[in-house]
């Protein structure tokens, strides 16, 4: 009975941890996507020498940079759990990270 209860608790805890990680990854994807779009707008404004537009983006850029740093730090602490994530979600995160790297 104790073994069954322990397995049930471990299974429930594992599912909760996995769901927590999944939500963290989805939040990270949202931040990376928004940050990437902002960087693309900034690059376009720089190409056009629209320095007013560049200045207007700076506050959001700082905000996204702080959010990105906080979220990536949290995910790094959970890197051992990543193999448990759905492959599609892992691939999506890698793809968005690549797009973000290009935008930088």
PDB file of N, CA and C in Angstrom:
ATOM      1  N   UNK A   1       0.827  -1.189   0.000  1.00  0.00           N
ATOM      2  CA  UNK A   1       0.000   0.000   0.000  1.00  0.00           C
ATOM      3  C   UNK A   1       0.869   1.250   0.000  1.00  0.00           C
ATOM      4  N   UNK A   2       1.903   1.267   0.859  1.00  0.00           N
ATOM      5  CA  UNK A   2       2.792   2.419   0.932  1.00  0.00           C
ATOM      6  C   UNK A   2       3.506   2.625  -0.397  1.00  0.00           C
ATOM      7  N   UNK A   3       3.936   1.542  -1.019  1.00  0.00           N
ATOM      8  CA  UNK A   3       4.620   1.640  -2.297  1.00  0.00           C
ATOM      9  C   UNK A   3       3.703   2.232  -3.357  1.00  0.00           C
ATOM     10  N   UNK A   4       2.458   1.794  -3.404  1.00  0.00           N
ATOM     11  CA  UNK A   4       1.495   2.323  -4.361  1.00  0.00           C
ATOM     12  C   UNK A   4       1.247   3.803  -4.111  1.00  0.00           C
ATOM     13  N   UNK A   5       1.093   4.179  -2.855  1.00  0.00           N
ATOM     14  CA  UNK A   5       0.866   5.577  -2.502  1.00  0.00           C
ATOM     15  C   UNK A   5       2.073   6.427  -2.885  1.00  0.00           C
ATOM     16  N   UNK A   6       3.258   5.918  -2.629  1.00  0.00           N
ATOM     17  CA  UNK A   6       4.485   6.639  -2.978  1.00  0.00           C
ATOM     18  C   UNK A   6       4.587   6.818  -4.483  1.00  0.00           C
ATOM     19  N   UNK A   7       4.296   5.763  -5.244  1.00  0.00           N
ATOM     20  CA  UNK A   7       4.335   5.854  -6.702  1.00  0.00           C
ATOM     21  C   UNK A   7       3.317   6.863  -7.206  1.00  0.00           C
ATOM     22  N   UNK A   8       2.118   6.849  -6.628  1.00  0.00           N
ATOM     23  CA  UNK A   8       1.078   7.790  -7.035  1.00  0.00           C
ATOM     24  C   UNK A   8       1.518   9.218  -6.748  1.00  0.00           C
ATOM     25  N   UNK A   9       2.096   9.433  -5.567  1.00  0.00           N
ATOM     26  CA  UNK A   9       2.564  10.771  -5.208  1.00  0.00           C
ATOM     27  C   UNK A   9       3.699  11.205  -6.126  1.00  0.00           C
ATOM     28  N   UNK A  10       4.634  10.301  -6.392  1.00  0.00           N
ATOM     29  CA  UNK A  10       5.746  10.620  -7.279  1.00  0.00           C
ATOM     30  C   UNK A  10       5.252  10.925  -8.682  1.00  0.00           C
ATOM     31  N   UNK A  11       4.285  10.156  -9.143  1.00  0.00           N
ATOM     32  CA  UNK A  11       3.721  10.382 -10.465  1.00  0.00           C
ATOM     33  C   UNK A  11       3.026  11.738 -10.523  1.00  0.00           C
ATOM     34  N   UNK A  12       2.258  12.045  -9.493  1.00  0.00           N
ATOM     35  CA  UNK A  12       1.556  13.329  -9.444  1.00  0.00           C
ATOM     36  C   UNK A  12       2.554  14.479  -9.371  1.00  0.00           C
ATOM     37  N   UNK A  13       3.582  14.317  -8.549  1.00  0.00           N
ATOM     38  CA  UNK A  13       4.618  15.345  -8.437  1.00  0.00           C
ATOM     39  C   UNK A  13       5.351  15.517  -9.764  1.00  0.00           C
ATOM     40  N   UNK A  14       5.620  14.426 -10.440  1.00  0.00           N
ATOM     41  CA  UNK A  14       6.297  14.489 -11.737  1.00  0.00           C
ATOM     42  C   UNK A  14       5.450  15.227 -12.755  1.00  0.00           C
ATOM     43  N   UNK A  15       4.166  14.935 -12.772  1.00  0.00           N
ATOM     44  CA  UNK A  15       3.266  15.628 -13.696  1.00  0.00           C
ATOM     45  C   UNK A  15       3.196  17.117 -13.386  1.00  0.00           C
ATOM     46  N   UNK A  16       3.176  17.457 -12.110  1.00  0.00           N
ATOM     47  CA  UNK A  16       3.141  18.870 -11.723  1.00  0.00           C
ATOM     48  C   UNK A  16       4.434  19.574 -12.128  1.00  0.00           C
ATOM     49  N   UNK A  17       5.557  18.910 -11.926  1.00  0.00           N
ATOM     50  CA  UNK A  17       6.847  19.490 -12.326  1.00  0.00           C
ATOM     51  C   UNK A  17       6.920  19.665 -13.832  1.00  0.00           C
ATOM     52  N   UNK A  18       6.439  18.679 -14.564  1.00  0.00           N
ATOM     53  CA  UNK A  18       6.446  18.760 -16.017  1.00  0.00           C
ATOM     54  C   UNK A  18       5.549  19.892 -16.498  1.00  0.00           C
ATOM     55  N   UNK A  19       4.373  20.018 -15.915  1.00  0.00           N
ATOM     56  CA  UNK A  19       3.453  21.094 -16.302  1.00  0.00           C
ATOM     57  C   UNK A  19       4.048  22.454 -15.958  1.00  0.00           C
ATOM     58  N   UNK A  20       4.698  22.545 -14.820  1.00  0.00           N
ATOM     59  CA  UNK A  20       5.361  23.788 -14.421  1.00  0.00           C
ATOM     60  C   UNK A  20       6.447  24.166 -15.428  1.00  0.00           C
ATOM     61  N   UNK A  21       7.233  23.188 -15.846  1.00  0.00           N
ATOM     62  CA  UNK A  21       8.281  23.432 -16.834  1.00  0.00           C
ATOM     63  C   UNK A  21       7.671  23.827 -18.171  1.00  0.00           C
ATOM     64  N   UNK A  22       6.622  23.139 -18.566  1.00  0.00           N
ATOM     65  CA  UNK A  22       5.953  23.461 -19.832  1.00  0.00           C
ATOM     66  C   UNK A  22       5.481  24.911 -19.832  1.00  0.00           C
ATOM     67  N   UNK A  23       4.899  25.353 -18.723  1.00  0.00           N
ATOM     68  CA  UNK A  23       4.434  26.736 -18.620  1.00  0.00           C
ATOM     69  C   UNK A  23       5.601  27.719 -18.663  1.00  0.00           C
ATOM     70  N   UNK A  24       6.697  27.363 -18.014  1.00  0.00           N
ATOM     71  CA  UNK A  24       7.886  28.219 -18.061  1.00  0.00           C
ATOM     72  C   UNK A  24       8.399  28.355 -19.494  1.00  0.00           C
ATOM     73  N   UNK A  25       8.408  27.258 -20.219  1.00  0.00           N
ATOM     74  CA  UNK A  25       8.880  27.289 -21.607  1.00  0.00           C
ATOM     75  C   UNK A  25       7.937  28.132 -22.463  1.00  0.00           C
ATOM     76  N   UNK A  26       6.639  27.989 -22.267  1.00  0.00           N
ATOM     77  CA  UNK A  26       5.683  28.793 -23.029  1.00  0.00           C
ATOM     78  C   UNK A  26       5.848  30.284 -22.732  1.00  0.00           C
ATOM     79  N   UNK A  27       6.096  30.615 -21.471  1.00  0.00           N
ATOM     80  CA  UNK A  27       6.348  32.013 -21.115  1.00  0.00           C
ATOM     81  C   UNK A  27       7.631  32.508 -21.779  1.00  0.00           C
ATOM     82  N   UNK A  28       8.644  31.666 -21.791  1.00  0.00           N
ATOM     83  CA  UNK A  28       9.906  32.030 -22.427  1.00  0.00           C
ATOM     84  C   UNK A  28       9.706  32.255 -23.917  1.00  0.00           C
ATOM     85  N   UNK A  29       8.926  31.394 -24.539  1.00  0.00           N
ATOM     86  CA  UNK A  29       8.637  31.553 -25.963  1.00  0.00           C
ATOM     87  C   UNK A  29       7.941  32.880 -26.236  1.00  0.00           C
ATOM     88  N   UNK A  30       7.014  33.254 -25.385  1.00  0.00           N
ATOM     89  CA  UNK A  30       6.305  34.525 -25.562  1.00  0.00           C
ATOM     90  C   UNK A  30       7.266  35.702 -25.460  1.00  0.00           C
ATOM     91  N   UNK A  31       8.159  35.656 -24.482  1.00  0.00           N
ATOM     92  CA  UNK A  31       9.128  36.743 -24.310  1.00  0.00           C
ATOM     93  C   UNK A  31      10.093  36.792 -25.493  1.00  0.00           C
ATOM     94  N   UNK A  32      10.612  35.646 -25.896  1.00  0.00           N
ATOM     95  CA  UNK A  32      11.568  35.607 -27.006  1.00  0.00           C
ATOM     96  C   UNK A  32      10.917  36.104 -28.293  1.00  0.00           C
ATOM     97  N   UNK A  33       9.695  35.695 -28.545  1.00  0.00           N
ATOM     98  CA  UNK A  33       8.998  36.123 -29.758  1.00  0.00           C
ATOM     99  C   UNK A  33       8.784  37.635 -29.757  1.00  0.00           C
ATOM    100  N   UNK A  34       8.317  38.162 -28.646  1.00  0.00           N
ATOM    101  CA  UNK A  34       8.083  39.609 -28.551  1.00  0.00           C
ATOM    102  C   UNK A  34       9.400  40.380 -28.647  1.00  0.00           C
ATOM    103  N   UNK A  35      10.430  39.888 -27.980  1.00  0.00           N
ATOM    104  CA  UNK A  35      11.738  40.545 -28.006  1.00  0.00           C
ATOM    105  C   UNK A  35      12.299  40.535 -29.429  1.00  0.00           C
ATOM    106  N   UNK A  36      12.157  39.417 -30.119  1.00  0.00           N
ATOM    107  CA  UNK A  36      12.630  39.308 -31.501  1.00  0.00           C
ATOM    108  C   UNK A  36      11.927  40.324 -32.391  1.00  0.00           C
ATOM    109  N   UNK A  37      10.616  40.437 -32.246  1.00  0.00           N
ATOM    110  CA  UNK A  37       9.864  41.406 -33.051  1.00  0.00           C
ATOM    111  C   UNK A  37      10.325  42.831 -32.769  1.00  0.00           C
ATOM    112  N   UNK A  38      10.571  43.140 -31.499  1.00  0.00           N
ATOM    113  CA  UNK A  38      11.059  44.465 -31.143  1.00  0.00           C
ATOM    114  C   UNK A  38      12.424  44.724 -31.784  1.00  0.00           C
ATOM    115  N   UNK A  39      13.309  43.745 -31.732  1.00  0.00           N
ATOM    116  CA  UNK A  39      14.633  43.916 -32.328  1.00  0.00           C
ATOM    117  C   UNK A  39      14.549  44.108 -33.839  1.00  0.00           C
ATOM    118  N   UNK A  40      13.628  43.429 -34.473  1.00  0.00           N
ATOM    119  CA  UNK A  40      13.439  43.611 -35.919  1.00  0.00           C
ATOM    120  C   UNK A  40      12.934  45.017 -36.221  1.00  0.00           C
ATOM    121  N   UNK A  41      11.998  45.510 -35.388  1.00  0.00           N
ATOM    122  CA  UNK A  41      11.506  46.886 -35.574  1.00  0.00           C
ATOM    123  C   UNK A  41      12.637  47.894 -35.353  1.00  0.00           C
ATOM    124  N   UNK A  42      13.457  47.631 -34.347  1.00  0.00           N
ATOM    125  CA  UNK A  42      14.583  48.524 -34.069  1.00  0.00           C
ATOM    126  C   UNK A  42      15.567  48.528 -35.235  1.00  0.00           C
ATOM    127  N   UNK A  43      15.880  47.360 -35.766  1.00  0.00           N
ATOM    128  CA  UNK A  43      16.800  47.262 -36.897  1.00  0.00           C
ATOM    129  C   UNK A  43      16.254  48.013 -38.101  1.00  0.00           C
ATOM    130  N   UNK A  44      14.964  47.847 -38.356  1.00  0.00           N
ATOM    131  CA  UNK A  44      14.341  48.556 -39.478  1.00  0.00           C
ATOM    132  C   UNK A  44      14.395  50.069 -39.261  1.00  0.00           C
ATOM    133  N   UNK A  45      14.134  50.510 -38.050  1.00  0.00           N
ATOM    134  CA  UNK A  45      14.199  51.943 -37.745  1.00  0.00           C
ATOM    135  C   UNK A  45      15.627  52.467 -37.924  1.00  0.00           C
ATOM    136  N   UNK A  46      16.607  51.680 -37.528  1.00  0.00           N
ATOM    137  CA  UNK A  46      18.000  52.093 -37.718  1.00  0.00           C
ATOM    138  C   UNK A  46      18.353  52.177 -39.197  1.00  0.00           C
ATOM    139  N   UNK A  47      17.867  51.238 -39.978  1.00  0.00           N
ATOM    140  CA  UNK A  47      18.114  51.272 -41.432  1.00  0.00           C
ATOM    141  C   UNK A  47      17.553  52.544 -42.057  1.00  0.00           C
ATOM    142  N   UNK A  48      16.419  52.977 -41.532  1.00  0.00           N
ATOM    143  CA  UNK A  48      15.762  54.185 -42.048  1.00  0.00           C
ATOM    144  C   UNK A  48      16.281  55.452 -41.365  1.00  0.00           C
ATOM    145  N   UNK A  49      17.217  55.285 -40.443  1.00  0.00           N
ATOM    146  CA  UNK A  49      17.746  56.402 -39.646  1.00  0.00           C
ATOM    147  C   UNK A  49      16.627  57.119 -38.899  1.00  0.00           C
ATOM    148  N   UNK A  50      15.641  56.350 -38.454  1.00  0.00           N
ATOM    149  CA  UNK A  50      14.514  56.893 -37.684  1.00  0.00           C
ATOM    150  C   UNK A  50      14.857  56.781 -36.200  1.00  0.00           C
ATOM    151  N   UNK A  51      15.655  57.710 -35.730  1.00  0.00           N
ATOM    152  CA  UNK A  51      16.170  57.635 -34.370  1.00  0.00           C
ATOM    153  C   UNK A  51      15.102  57.909 -33.321  1.00  0.00           C
ATOM    154  N   UNK A  52      14.045  58.610 -33.691  1.00  0.00           N
ATOM    155  CA  UNK A  52      12.924  58.782 -32.758  1.00  0.00           C
ATOM    156  C   UNK A  52      12.277  57.430 -32.464  1.00  0.00           C
ATOM    157  N   UNK A  53      12.069  56.638 -33.506  1.00  0.00           N
ATOM    158  CA  UNK A  53      11.479  55.307 -33.326  1.00  0.00           C
ATOM    159  C   UNK A  53      12.400  54.427 -32.481  1.00  0.00           C
ATOM    160  N   UNK A  54      13.699  54.519 -32.734  1.00  0.00           N
ATOM    161  CA  UNK A  54      14.667  53.736 -31.958  1.00  0.00           C
ATOM    162  C   UNK A  54      14.584  54.128 -30.489  1.00  0.00           C
ATOM    163  N   UNK A  55      14.535  55.424 -30.224  1.00  0.00           N
ATOM    164  CA  UNK A  55      14.438  55.898 -28.836  1.00  0.00           C
ATOM    165  C   UNK A  55      13.171  55.392 -28.159  1.00  0.00           C
ATOM    166  N   UNK A  56      12.069  55.371 -28.891  1.00  0.00           N
ATOM    167  CA  UNK A  56      10.801  54.921 -28.319  1.00  0.00           C
ATOM    168  C   UNK A  56      10.820  53.437 -27.952  1.00  0.00           C
ATOM    169  N   UNK A  57      11.654  52.678 -28.604  1.00  0.00           N
ATOM    170  CA  UNK A  57      11.732  51.235 -28.347  1.00  0.00           C
ATOM    171  C   UNK A  57      12.618  50.875 -27.156  1.00  0.00           C
ATOM    172  N   UNK A  58      13.417  51.801 -26.688  1.00  0.00           N
ATOM    173  CA  UNK A  58      14.423  51.476 -25.674  1.00  0.00           C
ATOM    174  C   UNK A  58      13.839  51.003 -24.343  1.00  0.00           C
ATOM    175  N   UNK A  59      12.759  51.620 -23.888  1.00  0.00           N
ATOM    176  CA  UNK A  59      12.160  51.197 -22.609  1.00  0.00           C
ATOM    177  C   UNK A  59      11.659  49.754 -22.706  1.00  0.00           C
ATOM    178  N   UNK A  60      10.982  49.437 -23.814  1.00  0.00           N
ATOM    179  CA  UNK A  60      10.501  48.060 -24.008  1.00  0.00           C
ATOM    180  C   UNK A  60      11.674  47.091 -24.152  1.00  0.00           C
ATOM    181  N   UNK A  61      12.721  47.549 -24.804  1.00  0.00           N
ATOM    182  CA  UNK A  61      13.898  46.698 -24.994  1.00  0.00           C
ATOM    183  C   UNK A  61      14.512  46.333 -23.641  1.00  0.00           C
ATOM    184  N   UNK A  62      14.628  47.304 -22.751  1.00  0.00           N
ATOM    185  CA  UNK A  62      15.161  47.022 -21.410  1.00  0.00           C
ATOM    186  C   UNK A  62      14.249  46.053 -20.658  1.00  0.00           C
ATOM    187  N   UNK A  63      12.940  46.260 -20.783  1.00  0.00           N
ATOM    188  CA  UNK A  63      11.975  45.385 -20.112  1.00  0.00           C
ATOM    189  C   UNK A  63      12.108  43.946 -20.615  1.00  0.00           C
ATOM    190  N   UNK A  64      12.145  43.776 -21.938  1.00  0.00           N
ATOM    191  CA  UNK A  64      12.282  42.429 -22.500  1.00  0.00           C
ATOM    192  C   UNK A  64      13.618  41.797 -22.117  1.00  0.00           C
ATOM    193  N   UNK A  65      14.665  42.601 -22.067  1.00  0.00           N
ATOM    194  CA  UNK A  65      15.979  42.066 -21.689  1.00  0.00           C
ATOM    195  C   UNK A  65      15.951  41.535 -20.259  1.00  0.00           C
ATOM    196  N   UNK A  66      15.312  42.257 -19.360  1.00  0.00           N
ATOM    197  CA  UNK A  66      15.205  41.800 -17.968  1.00  0.00           C
ATOM    198  C   UNK A  66      14.348  40.543 -17.864  1.00  0.00           C
ATOM    199  N   UNK A  67      13.229  40.531 -18.593  1.00  0.00           N
ATOM    200  CA  UNK A  67      12.365  39.346 -18.578  1.00  0.00           C
ATOM    201  C   UNK A  67      13.096  38.136 -19.155  1.00  0.00           C
ATOM    202  N   UNK A  68      13.799  38.356 -20.249  1.00  0.00           N
ATOM    203  CA  UNK A  68      14.552  37.277 -20.885  1.00  0.00           C
ATOM    204  C   UNK A  68      15.581  36.706 -19.910  1.00  0.00           C
ATOM    205  N   UNK A  69      16.330  37.589 -19.275  1.00  0.00           N
ATOM    206  CA  UNK A  69      17.360  37.138 -18.335  1.00  0.00           C
ATOM    207  C   UNK A  69      16.754  36.325 -17.191  1.00  0.00           C
ATOM    208  N   UNK A  70      15.654  36.801 -16.631  1.00  0.00           N
ATOM    209  CA  UNK A  70      15.013  36.096 -15.516  1.00  0.00           C
ATOM    210  C   UNK A  70      14.497  34.729 -15.953  1.00  0.00           C
ATOM    211  N   UNK A  71      13.876  34.681 -17.113  1.00  0.00           N
ATOM    212  CA  UNK A  71      13.289  33.422 -17.576  1.00  0.00           C
ATOM    213  C   UNK A  71      14.357  32.417 -17.994  1.00  0.00           C
ATOM    214  N   UNK A  72      15.405  32.900 -18.634  1.00  0.00           N
ATOM    215  CA  UNK A  72      16.457  31.970 -19.050  1.00  0.00           C
ATOM    216  C   UNK A  72      17.202  31.435 -17.828  1.00  0.00           C
ATOM    217  N   UNK A  73      17.384  32.283 -16.818  1.00  0.00           N
ATOM    218  CA  UNK A  73      18.032  31.839 -15.582  1.00  0.00           C
ATOM    219  C   UNK A  73      17.205  30.747 -14.910  1.00  0.00           C
ATOM    220  N   UNK A  74      15.895  30.938 -14.874  1.00  0.00           N
ATOM    221  CA  UNK A  74      15.010  29.936 -14.266  1.00  0.00           C
ATOM    222  C   UNK A  74      15.034  28.626 -15.052  1.00  0.00           C
ATOM    223  N   UNK A  75      15.059  28.719 -16.372  1.00  0.00           N
ATOM    224  CA  UNK A  75      15.071  27.502 -17.193  1.00  0.00           C
ATOM    225  C   UNK A  75      16.398  26.756 -17.087  1.00  0.00           C
ATOM    226  N   UNK A  76      17.484  27.477 -16.985  1.00  0.00           N
ATOM    227  CA  UNK A  76      18.793  26.824 -16.855  1.00  0.00           C
ATOM    228  C   UNK A  76      18.827  25.956 -15.603  1.00  0.00           C
ATOM    229  N   UNK A  77      18.173  26.413 -14.555  1.00  0.00           N
ATOM    230  CA  UNK A  77      18.132  25.639 -13.315  1.00  0.00           C
ATOM    231  C   UNK A  77      17.325  24.349 -13.472  1.00  0.00           C
ATOM    232  N   UNK A  78      16.540  24.271 -14.529  1.00  0.00           N
ATOM    233  CA  UNK A  78      15.707  23.080 -14.751  1.00  0.00           C
ATOM    234  C   UNK A  78      16.142  22.293 -15.982  1.00  0.00           C
ATOM    235  N   UNK A  79      17.345  22.519 -16.442  1.00  0.00           N
ATOM    236  CA  UNK A  79      17.784  21.898 -17.691  1.00  0.00           C
ATOM    237  C   UNK A  79      17.761  20.373 -17.649  1.00  0.00           C
ATOM    238  N   UNK A  80      17.891  19.790 -16.479  1.00  0.00           N
ATOM    239  CA  UNK A  80      17.840  18.324 -16.386  1.00  0.00           C
ATOM    240  C   UNK A  80      16.447  17.778 -16.665  1.00  0.00           C
ATOM    241  N   UNK A  81      15.433  18.625 -16.553  1.00  0.00           N
ATOM    242  CA  UNK A  81      14.058  18.196 -16.814  1.00  0.00           C
ATOM    243  C   UNK A  81      13.673  18.310 -18.290  1.00  0.00           C
ATOM    244  N   UNK A  82      14.489  18.966 -19.095  1.00  0.00           N
ATOM    245  CA  UNK A  82      14.128  19.212 -20.490  1.00  0.00           C
ATOM    246  C   UNK A  82      13.841  17.948 -21.299  1.00  0.00           C
ATOM    247  N   UNK A  83      14.559  16.854 -21.083  1.00  0.00           N
ATOM    248  CA  UNK A  83      14.230  15.646 -21.849  1.00  0.00           C
ATOM    249  C   UNK A  83      12.798  15.145 -21.610  1.00  0.00           C
ATOM    250  N   UNK A  84      12.181  15.563 -20.520  1.00  0.00           N
ATOM    251  CA  UNK A  84      10.809  15.148 -20.227  1.00  0.00           C
ATOM    252  C   UNK A  84       9.780  15.919 -21.048  1.00  0.00           C
ATOM    253  N   UNK A  85      10.189  17.069 -21.575  1.00  0.00           N
ATOM    254  CA  UNK A  85       9.267  17.899 -22.350  1.00  0.00           C
ATOM    255  C   UNK A  85       8.901  17.240 -23.672  1.00  0.00           C
ATOM    256  N   UNK A  86       7.753  17.594 -24.157  1.00  0.00           N
ATOM    257  CA  UNK A  86       7.306  17.169 -25.474  1.00  0.00           C
ATOM    258  C   UNK A  86       8.335  17.621 -26.516  1.00  0.00           C
ATOM    259  N   UNK A  87       8.697  16.747 -27.421  1.00  0.00           N
ATOM    260  CA  UNK A  87       9.703  17.049 -28.436  1.00  0.00           C
ATOM    261  C   UNK A  87       9.321  18.278 -29.257  1.00  0.00           C
ATOM    262  N   UNK A  88       8.059  18.408 -29.600  1.00  0.00           N
ATOM    263  CA  UNK A  88       7.603  19.549 -30.396  1.00  0.00           C
ATOM    264  C   UNK A  88       7.878  20.863 -29.677  1.00  0.00           C
ATOM    265  N   UNK A  89       7.627  20.897 -28.385  1.00  0.00           N
ATOM    266  CA  UNK A  89       7.860  22.112 -27.605  1.00  0.00           C
ATOM    267  C   UNK A  89       9.356  22.410 -27.503  1.00  0.00           C
ATOM    268  N   UNK A  90      10.160  21.388 -27.318  1.00  0.00           N
ATOM    269  CA  UNK A  90      11.619  21.585 -27.272  1.00  0.00           C
ATOM    270  C   UNK A  90      12.134  22.127 -28.600  1.00  0.00           C
ATOM    271  N   UNK A  91      11.628  21.566 -29.697  1.00  0.00           N
ATOM    272  CA  UNK A  91      12.051  22.026 -31.024  1.00  0.00           C
ATOM    273  C   UNK A  91      11.608  23.462 -31.271  1.00  0.00           C
ATOM    274  N   UNK A  92      10.414  23.789 -30.823  1.00  0.00           N
ATOM    275  CA  UNK A  92       9.911  25.161 -30.983  1.00  0.00           C
ATOM    276  C   UNK A  92      10.787  26.152 -30.211  1.00  0.00           C
ATOM    277  N   UNK A  93      11.178  25.782 -29.014  1.00  0.00           N
ATOM    278  CA  UNK A  93      12.048  26.641 -28.214  1.00  0.00           C
ATOM    279  C   UNK A  93      13.392  26.836 -28.914  1.00  0.00           C
ATOM    280  N   UNK A  94      13.952  25.772 -29.439  1.00  0.00           N
ATOM    281  CA  UNK A  94      15.232  25.878 -30.146  1.00  0.00           C
ATOM    282  C   UNK A  94      15.098  26.742 -31.392  1.00  0.00           C
ATOM    283  N   UNK A  95      13.996  26.583 -32.111  1.00  0.00           N
ATOM    284  CA  UNK A  95      13.769  27.364 -33.325  1.00  0.00           C
ATOM    285  C   UNK A  95      13.637  28.852 -32.994  1.00  0.00           C
ATOM    286  N   UNK A  96      12.859  29.170 -31.979  1.00  0.00           N
ATOM    287  CA  UNK A  96      12.680  30.575 -31.594  1.00  0.00           C
ATOM    288  C   UNK A  96      13.983  31.170 -31.082  1.00  0.00           C
ATOM    289  N   UNK A  97      14.753  30.382 -30.390  1.00  0.00           N
ATOM    290  CA  UNK A  97      16.046  30.857 -29.894  1.00  0.00           C
ATOM    291  C   UNK A  97      16.979  31.169 -31.064  1.00  0.00           C
ATOM    292  N   UNK A  98      16.924  30.362 -32.111  1.00  0.00           N
ATOM    293  CA  UNK A  98      17.737  30.605 -33.301  1.00  0.00           C
ATOM    294  C   UNK A  98      17.308  31.891 -33.995  1.00  0.00           C
ATOM    295  N   UNK A  99      16.002  32.076 -34.150  1.00  0.00           N
ATOM    296  CA  UNK A  99      15.476  33.298 -34.775  1.00  0.00           C
ATOM    297  C   UNK A  99      15.885  34.517 -33.954  1.00  0.00           C
ATOM    298  N   UNK A 100      15.805  34.382 -32.637  1.00  0.00           N
ATOM    299  CA  UNK A 100      16.200  35.463 -31.739  1.00  0.00           C
ATOM    300  C   UNK A 100      17.681  35.786 -31.921  1.00  0.00           C
ATOM    301  N   UNK A 101      18.508  34.763 -32.002  1.00  0.00           N
ATOM    302  CA  UNK A 101      19.943  34.970 -32.192  1.00  0.00           C
ATOM    303  C   UNK A 101      20.253  35.711 -33.478  1.00  0.00           C
ATOM    304  N   UNK A 102      19.519  35.421 -34.529  1.00  0.00           N
ATOM    305  CA  UNK A 102      19.703  36.114 -35.804  1.00  0.00           C
ATOM    306  C   UNK A 102      19.288  37.580 -35.667  1.00  0.00           C
ATOM    307  N   UNK A 103      18.211  37.829 -34.937  1.00  0.00           N
ATOM    308  CA  UNK A 103      17.718  39.198 -34.761  1.00  0.00           C
ATOM    309  C   UNK A 103      18.680  40.048 -33.943  1.00  0.00           C
ATOM    310  N   UNK A 104      19.448  39.387 -33.066  1.00  0.00           N
ATOM    311  CA  UNK A 104      20.428  40.141 -32.274  1.00  0.00           C
ATOM    312  C   UNK A 104      21.484  40.701 -33.189  1.00  0.00           C
TER     313      UNK A 104
END
